[in-house]
Amino acid sequence: MTSATSIARRDMILAAGAGLATGLLGGANAQPAAAQSGEFWTAEYTAKKGEVSLQIYRKRVGAPAAGEPAKPVLFLVHGSSNAALSSYDLTVPGKSDYSMMNVYARLGYDVWTMDHEGYGKSSRTSGNSDIASGVEDLKAAAPVVARETGRSKFHFYGTSSGGIRAAAYAQAQPDRVDRLVLAAFTYKGENAPTLQQRAKQLEYYKTHNTRLRDRAMIRSIFTRDGLPSAYDPSVAEALADVELKFGDQVPTGTYLDMTSKLPLVDPTKVLCPVLMLRGDHDGISTNEDLLDFYRQLPNGDRQFVILPNVAHSIGYSNNRHMANHVMQAFLTMPPQVAS
């Protein structure tokens, strides 16, 4: 497999106002110590996975400068139904801080994400973009990130099937992963209502490489767990506006994997520190399923956090600030002292 890169564009956009800097972690008095002011700097790159072109996105406060200390790198891995920017850099008219890239760039990170094969601006192929394919995507992206940032290890955050992708990558390439955050993750998927419902379409996933993802389906992401009050309805509309520009079809690979091939990650082989985040109304897993995974993690530097009044989509929820608070504490954990 070859990996090649090119800078498609570099541009700058004005950073959010003072309200984001002061309310970043969820309250008028919240003032994160690492908060940075200035303009956001963004760039896009491409990586090659064989003949497949993969689009990669980057955001930080201020352009890179020669001789400056390298910022910590945070790589965000998207899930099954939405591409990178709608997942992690969403603008909701009249609302603030739905962009995780903005939040963590403000906190001092060099933030990266990518469109997996079959999503967003990446190549549309005859493949179904399953978890194994996603791991190969991350392998192709990693040398780009390392070259551009000077960092050999990165923090990873993955949501839903993106969490499975990120955990499987951590298992495959442990030397690339610093700290790992698994949000809305599922392990074996036992007794998970969402997966039980999804499994009714298993034969379709086996025989089709794409599935319908229209506005109604995107809206259902926020209602299917029976807690629509956890979300602002305008988020679903903003998300659909962005995603439907890429069409109404997305790959079936992760759905097929999650309904017929779990588990896809061996927790005993995930060696890095791990934070597991779960909404208390998330139907894609149970506490028992996730705690089974958590108990087997070999690194004692690990946390399991349940967020109140949150369903499956943590980053879009009204309580996303709580998740950001916990995650920032985890990512900035002081080094452990060996006994």
Short mmCIF file of C-alpha atoms in Angstrom, two decimals:
data_model
loop_
_atom_site.label_atom_id
_atom_site.label_comp_id
_atom_site.label_asym_id
_atom_site.label_seq_id
_atom_site.Cartn_x
_atom_site.Cartn_y
_atom_site.Cartn_z
CA MET A 1 0.00 0.00 0.00
CA THR A 2 1.29 3.42 -0.88
CA SER A 3 0.63 6.71 0.86
CA ALA A 4 0.98 10.05 -0.87
CA THR A 5 -0.19 13.51 0.09
CA SER A 6 -0.94 16.88 -1.38
CA ILE A 7 -2.19 20.13 0.15
CA ALA A 8 -5.48 20.91 -1.54
CA ARG A 9 -5.96 24.29 0.09
CA ARG A 10 -4.97 26.39 3.08
CA ASP A 11 -7.12 29.12 4.38
CA MET A 12 -7.88 31.07 7.50
CA ILE A 13 -11.20 31.83 9.11
CA LEU A 14 -12.01 34.14 11.95
CA ALA A 15 -12.12 32.43 15.31
CA ALA A 16 -15.22 32.37 17.40
CA GLY A 17 -15.84 35.24 19.76
CA ALA A 18 -15.13 35.61 23.42
CA GLY A 19 -18.23 33.62 24.34
CA LEU A 20 -16.60 30.40 23.14
CA ALA A 21 -13.39 31.07 25.03
CA THR A 22 -15.23 31.69 28.31
CA GLY A 23 -17.96 29.08 27.96
CA LEU A 24 -15.95 26.36 26.29
CA LEU A 25 -16.48 23.62 28.81
CA GLY A 26 -20.08 24.34 29.62
CA GLY A 27 -20.66 27.29 31.90
CA ALA A 28 -20.29 31.05 32.00
CA ASN A 29 -17.55 30.72 34.61
CA ALA A 30 -15.63 27.95 32.86
CA GLN A 31 -12.19 29.24 31.87
CA PRO A 32 -9.94 26.45 30.59
CA ALA A 33 -6.31 27.11 31.45
CA ALA A 34 -5.12 26.24 27.94
CA ALA A 35 -7.69 28.36 26.08
CA GLN A 36 -6.11 30.19 23.15
CA SER A 37 -7.24 33.28 21.33
CA GLY A 38 -6.51 34.19 17.75
CA GLU A 39 -7.57 33.02 14.33
CA PHE A 40 -8.24 29.46 13.31
CA TRP A 41 -5.92 28.13 10.64
CA THR A 42 -7.17 25.28 8.47
CA ALA A 43 -5.70 23.02 5.83
CA GLU A 44 -6.80 20.08 3.72
CA TYR A 45 -4.64 17.19 2.55
CA THR A 46 -5.10 13.99 0.61
CA ALA A 47 -3.66 10.56 1.33
CA LYS A 48 -3.66 7.57 -0.99
CA LYS A 49 -4.75 4.09 0.02
CA GLY A 50 -3.80 2.32 -3.15
CA GLU A 51 -6.02 3.97 -5.76
CA VAL A 52 -8.38 5.39 -3.14
CA SER A 53 -8.07 9.11 -2.40
CA LEU A 54 -8.76 10.09 1.20
CA GLN A 55 -9.55 13.64 2.27
CA ILE A 56 -7.96 14.88 5.50
CA TYR A 57 -8.78 18.08 7.42
CA ARG A 58 -6.79 20.06 9.96
CA LYS A 59 -7.61 22.98 12.27
CA ARG A 60 -5.58 24.80 14.91
CA VAL A 61 -5.22 28.27 16.35
CA GLY A 62 -2.56 30.05 14.30
CA ALA A 63 -0.55 28.77 11.38
CA PRO A 64 2.39 26.45 12.10
CA ALA A 65 5.64 28.37 12.55
CA ALA A 66 9.19 27.13 12.21
CA GLY A 67 10.80 26.34 15.53
CA GLU A 68 7.62 26.40 17.61
CA PRO A 69 6.89 23.53 20.02
CA ALA A 70 4.60 20.93 18.47
CA LYS A 71 1.04 21.07 19.75
CA PRO A 72 -0.55 17.83 20.97
CA VAL A 73 -2.43 16.18 18.12
CA LEU A 74 -6.06 15.09 18.41
CA PHE A 75 -7.45 12.93 15.60
CA LEU A 76 -11.25 12.62 15.37
CA VAL A 77 -12.75 9.50 13.74
CA HIS A 78 -16.29 9.69 12.36
CA GLY A 79 -19.06 7.09 12.48
CA SER A 80 -21.36 5.29 10.05
CA SER A 81 -23.78 7.90 8.73
CA ASN A 82 -21.91 11.20 8.55
CA ALA A 83 -18.59 12.35 7.12
CA ALA A 84 -15.81 14.18 8.97
CA LEU A 85 -16.77 17.86 8.90
CA SER A 86 -20.45 17.41 9.65
CA SER A 87 -19.40 15.18 12.54
CA TYR A 88 -16.72 17.42 14.01
CA ASP A 89 -16.84 20.89 12.45
CA LEU A 90 -20.57 21.55 12.19
CA THR A 91 -21.93 25.08 12.13
CA VAL A 92 -25.48 25.39 13.45
CA PRO A 93 -27.00 28.79 12.58
CA GLY A 94 -27.55 30.84 15.70
CA LYS A 95 -25.85 28.30 17.96
CA SER A 96 -22.30 27.93 19.25
CA ASP A 97 -19.67 25.26 19.90
CA TYR A 98 -21.07 22.33 17.94
CA SER A 99 -17.64 22.09 16.31
CA MET A 100 -15.32 19.82 18.28
CA MET A 101 -12.52 21.02 16.04
CA ASN A 102 -13.09 24.58 17.25
CA VAL A 103 -13.36 23.55 20.90
CA TYR A 104 -10.14 21.54 20.95
CA ALA A 105 -8.20 23.92 18.73
CA ARG A 106 -9.05 26.58 21.32
CA LEU A 107 -7.76 24.25 24.02
CA GLY A 108 -4.37 24.12 22.31
CA TYR A 109 -4.61 21.01 20.13
CA ASP A 110 -3.68 20.50 16.52
CA VAL A 111 -6.97 18.87 15.47
CA TRP A 112 -7.32 16.46 12.54
CA THR A 113 -10.07 14.37 11.00
CA MET A 114 -10.70 12.56 7.72
CA ASP A 115 -13.45 11.32 5.42
CA HIS A 116 -13.30 7.55 5.29
CA GLU A 117 -13.60 5.76 1.96
CA GLY A 118 -17.08 6.32 0.54
CA TYR A 119 -17.79 9.42 2.65
CA GLY A 120 -17.56 13.16 2.10
CA LYS A 121 -14.81 14.16 -0.33
CA SER A 122 -13.02 10.81 -0.27
CA SER A 123 -13.26 8.35 -3.15
CA ARG A 124 -16.53 6.56 -3.81
CA THR A 125 -15.70 2.95 -4.56
CA SER A 126 -17.43 -0.41 -4.95
CA GLY A 127 -16.33 -1.30 -1.40
CA ASN A 128 -18.54 -1.03 1.68
CA SER A 129 -16.08 0.87 3.91
CA ASP A 130 -16.14 -1.60 6.80
CA ILE A 131 -14.12 -1.35 10.01
CA ALA A 132 -11.07 -3.06 8.50
CA SER A 133 -11.14 -0.55 5.64
CA GLY A 134 -11.36 2.27 8.16
CA VAL A 135 -8.24 1.03 9.93
CA GLU A 136 -6.40 1.08 6.61
CA ASP A 137 -7.63 4.64 6.06
CA LEU A 138 -6.13 5.68 9.39
CA LYS A 139 -2.88 3.92 8.54
CA ALA A 140 -2.71 5.95 5.33
CA ALA A 141 -3.45 9.23 7.14
CA ALA A 142 -0.98 8.77 10.00
CA PRO A 143 2.22 9.53 8.01
CA VAL A 144 0.62 12.76 6.76
CA VAL A 145 -0.15 13.87 10.29
CA ALA A 146 3.28 12.88 11.55
CA ARG A 147 5.05 14.73 8.75
CA GLU A 148 3.04 17.91 9.13
CA THR A 149 3.04 18.10 12.93
CA GLY A 150 6.35 16.53 13.92
CA ARG A 151 4.46 14.21 16.28
CA SER A 152 4.75 10.43 16.05
CA LYS A 153 1.89 9.71 18.49
CA PHE A 154 -1.58 11.23 18.54
CA HIS A 155 -4.65 11.26 20.75
CA PHE A 156 -7.66 9.62 19.07
CA TYR A 157 -11.38 10.19 19.60
CA GLY A 158 -13.93 8.01 17.84
CA THR A 159 -17.70 8.02 18.10
CA SER A 160 -19.98 5.04 17.45
CA SER A 161 -18.45 2.92 14.67
CA GLY A 162 -15.69 5.55 14.60
CA GLY A 163 -14.85 4.36 18.11
CA ILE A 164 -14.54 0.83 16.79
CA ARG A 165 -12.32 2.09 13.97
CA ALA A 166 -10.14 4.01 16.43
CA ALA A 167 -9.88 1.12 18.89
CA ALA A 168 -9.07 -1.35 16.11
CA TYR A 169 -6.38 1.05 14.87
CA ALA A 170 -4.96 1.34 18.41
CA GLN A 171 -4.78 -2.45 18.47
CA ALA A 172 -3.09 -2.58 15.06
CA GLN A 173 -0.65 0.32 15.51
CA PRO A 174 -0.13 0.89 19.25
CA ASP A 175 2.99 3.01 18.70
CA ARG A 176 0.87 5.69 16.99
CA VAL A 177 -1.70 6.13 19.77
CA ASP A 178 -1.18 8.25 22.87
CA ARG A 179 -4.60 8.47 24.55
CA LEU A 180 -7.84 7.02 23.20
CA VAL A 181 -11.41 8.24 23.76
CA LEU A 182 -14.23 5.87 22.80
CA ALA A 183 -17.61 7.61 22.65
CA ALA A 184 -20.88 5.73 22.09
CA PHE A 185 -18.81 2.58 21.61
CA THR A 186 -20.08 -0.99 21.43
CA TYR A 187 -18.13 -4.17 22.16
CA LYS A 188 -20.15 -7.35 21.62
CA GLY A 189 -23.42 -5.48 21.15
CA GLU A 190 -25.39 -7.90 23.30
CA ASN A 191 -28.93 -6.73 24.18
CA ALA A 192 -28.42 -3.40 22.41
CA PRO A 193 -31.83 -2.20 21.11
CA THR A 194 -30.38 -0.23 18.18
CA LEU A 195 -28.37 -3.18 16.93
CA GLN A 196 -31.31 -5.55 17.37
CA GLN A 197 -33.44 -3.26 15.21
CA ARG A 198 -30.67 -2.80 12.67
CA ALA A 199 -30.10 -6.55 12.38
CA LYS A 200 -33.52 -6.90 10.74
CA GLN A 201 -31.85 -5.49 7.61
CA LEU A 202 -28.84 -7.81 7.78
CA GLU A 203 -29.54 -9.52 4.45
CA TYR A 204 -29.67 -6.10 2.79
CA TYR A 205 -26.30 -5.13 4.25
CA LYS A 206 -24.84 -8.42 3.02
CA THR A 207 -26.00 -7.81 -0.55
CA HIS A 208 -25.66 -4.01 -0.88
CA ASN A 209 -22.62 -1.81 -0.38
CA THR A 210 -24.62 1.39 0.21
CA ARG A 211 -27.79 2.30 2.10
CA LEU A 212 -30.22 5.22 2.13
CA ARG A 213 -29.26 8.15 4.35
CA ASP A 214 -31.83 10.88 3.70
CA ARG A 215 -33.08 13.74 5.87
CA ALA A 216 -35.56 11.51 7.69
CA MET A 217 -32.82 9.04 8.57
CA ILE A 218 -30.56 11.82 9.86
CA ARG A 219 -33.39 13.14 12.03
CA SER A 220 -33.92 9.64 13.42
CA ILE A 221 -30.38 9.61 14.81
CA PHE A 222 -31.59 12.10 17.43
CA THR A 223 -34.92 10.45 18.23
CA ARG A 224 -34.38 6.70 18.01
CA ASP A 225 -33.27 6.31 21.64
CA GLY A 226 -36.43 7.91 23.01
CA LEU A 227 -34.79 11.09 24.34
CA PRO A 228 -35.29 13.77 21.67
CA SER A 229 -35.13 16.46 24.37
CA ALA A 230 -31.39 15.76 24.65
CA TYR A 231 -30.88 17.60 21.33
CA ASP A 232 -31.72 20.88 19.69
CA PRO A 233 -33.80 20.01 16.58
CA SER A 234 -31.91 22.59 14.54
CA VAL A 235 -28.78 20.41 14.83
CA ALA A 236 -30.36 17.62 12.81
CA GLU A 237 -31.39 20.08 10.09
CA ALA A 238 -27.92 21.64 9.92
CA LEU A 239 -26.36 18.18 9.78
CA ALA A 240 -28.68 17.09 6.97
CA ASP A 241 -28.00 20.28 5.01
CA VAL A 242 -24.28 19.51 5.01
CA GLU A 243 -24.42 15.76 4.47
CA LEU A 244 -27.00 15.65 1.70
CA LYS A 245 -24.68 17.67 -0.52
CA PHE A 246 -22.80 14.38 -0.85
CA GLY A 247 -25.92 12.40 -1.80
CA ASP A 248 -28.39 10.19 -0.01
CA GLN A 249 -26.27 7.01 0.08
CA VAL A 250 -23.54 5.93 2.51
CA PRO A 251 -21.62 2.64 2.82
CA THR A 252 -23.10 -0.36 4.65
CA GLY A 253 -19.84 -1.85 5.92
CA THR A 254 -19.98 -0.68 9.51
CA TYR A 255 -23.67 -1.66 9.81
CA LEU A 256 -22.83 -5.14 8.53
CA ASP A 257 -19.92 -5.42 10.95
CA MET A 258 -21.93 -4.22 13.93
CA THR A 259 -24.84 -6.57 13.29
CA SER A 260 -22.95 -9.74 12.37
CA LYS A 261 -19.24 -9.57 13.25
CA LEU A 262 -18.86 -8.16 16.76
CA PRO A 263 -16.57 -8.10 18.64
CA LEU A 264 -14.06 -6.46 16.32
CA VAL A 265 -11.63 -5.27 19.00
CA ASP A 266 -9.77 -7.31 21.60
CA PRO A 267 -9.58 -5.08 24.69
CA THR A 268 -6.52 -6.92 25.99
CA LYS A 269 -4.61 -5.64 22.95
CA VAL A 270 -5.54 -1.97 23.41
CA LEU A 271 -2.48 -0.91 25.38
CA CYS A 272 -2.92 2.87 25.63
CA PRO A 273 -4.87 4.83 28.26
CA VAL A 274 -8.60 4.73 27.44
CA LEU A 275 -11.58 6.92 28.30
CA MET A 276 -15.00 5.41 27.56
CA LEU A 277 -17.92 7.85 27.28
CA ARG A 278 -21.52 6.65 27.19
CA GLY A 279 -24.83 8.49 27.15
CA ASP A 280 -27.23 7.09 29.71
CA HIS A 281 -29.92 6.64 27.00
CA ASP A 282 -27.66 5.21 24.27
CA GLY A 283 -29.29 2.20 22.63
CA ILE A 284 -26.24 0.95 20.75
CA SER A 285 -24.77 -0.70 23.83
CA THR A 286 -25.46 -1.55 27.45
CA ASN A 287 -23.47 -0.78 30.57
CA GLU A 288 -22.77 -4.49 30.93
CA ASP A 289 -21.36 -4.72 27.41
CA LEU A 290 -19.06 -1.73 27.83
CA LEU A 291 -17.94 -2.63 31.33
CA ASP A 292 -16.97 -6.07 30.03
CA PHE A 293 -14.63 -4.31 27.59
CA TYR A 294 -13.44 -1.84 30.22
CA ARG A 295 -12.52 -4.50 32.77
CA GLN A 296 -10.24 -6.22 30.27
CA LEU A 297 -8.20 -3.15 29.32
CA PRO A 298 -4.62 -3.77 30.46
CA ASN A 299 -3.66 -0.16 31.16
CA GLY A 300 -4.63 1.03 34.63
CA ASP A 301 -4.92 4.58 33.26
CA ARG A 302 -8.56 4.25 32.19
CA GLN A 303 -11.92 5.85 32.90
CA PHE A 304 -15.57 4.95 32.31
CA VAL A 305 -18.01 7.86 32.31
CA ILE A 306 -21.79 7.85 31.89
CA LEU A 307 -23.25 11.18 30.80
CA PRO A 308 -26.75 12.12 32.00
CA ASN A 309 -29.59 12.96 29.62
CA VAL A 310 -27.53 11.99 26.57
CA ALA A 311 -28.52 9.46 23.92
CA HIS A 312 -26.25 8.07 21.19
CA SER A 313 -24.81 11.25 19.67
CA ILE A 314 -22.72 12.74 22.45
CA GLY A 315 -21.06 15.55 20.49
CA TYR A 316 -24.37 16.96 19.26
CA SER A 317 -26.13 16.74 22.63
CA ASN A 318 -27.19 19.56 24.92
CA ASN A 319 -24.77 18.10 27.49
CA ARG A 320 -21.79 17.93 25.12
CA HIS A 321 -20.00 20.41 27.40
CA MET A 322 -19.87 17.74 30.11
CA ALA A 323 -18.21 15.34 27.68
CA ASN A 324 -15.68 18.01 26.70
CA HIS A 325 -14.90 18.67 30.35
CA VAL A 326 -14.22 15.00 31.09
CA MET A 327 -12.29 14.48 27.88
CA GLN A 328 -10.02 17.48 28.38
CA ALA A 329 -9.20 16.30 31.90
CA PHE A 330 -8.34 12.86 30.52
CA LEU A 331 -6.18 14.20 27.69
CA THR A 332 -4.22 16.41 30.10
CA MET A 333 -3.74 13.76 32.79
CA PRO A 334 -0.31 14.12 34.44
CA PRO A 335 2.11 11.28 33.69
CA GLN A 336 1.75 8.34 36.04
CA VAL A 337 4.59 7.52 38.41
CA ALA A 338 5.87 3.98 38.07
CA SER A 339 6.02 2.03 41.31
#
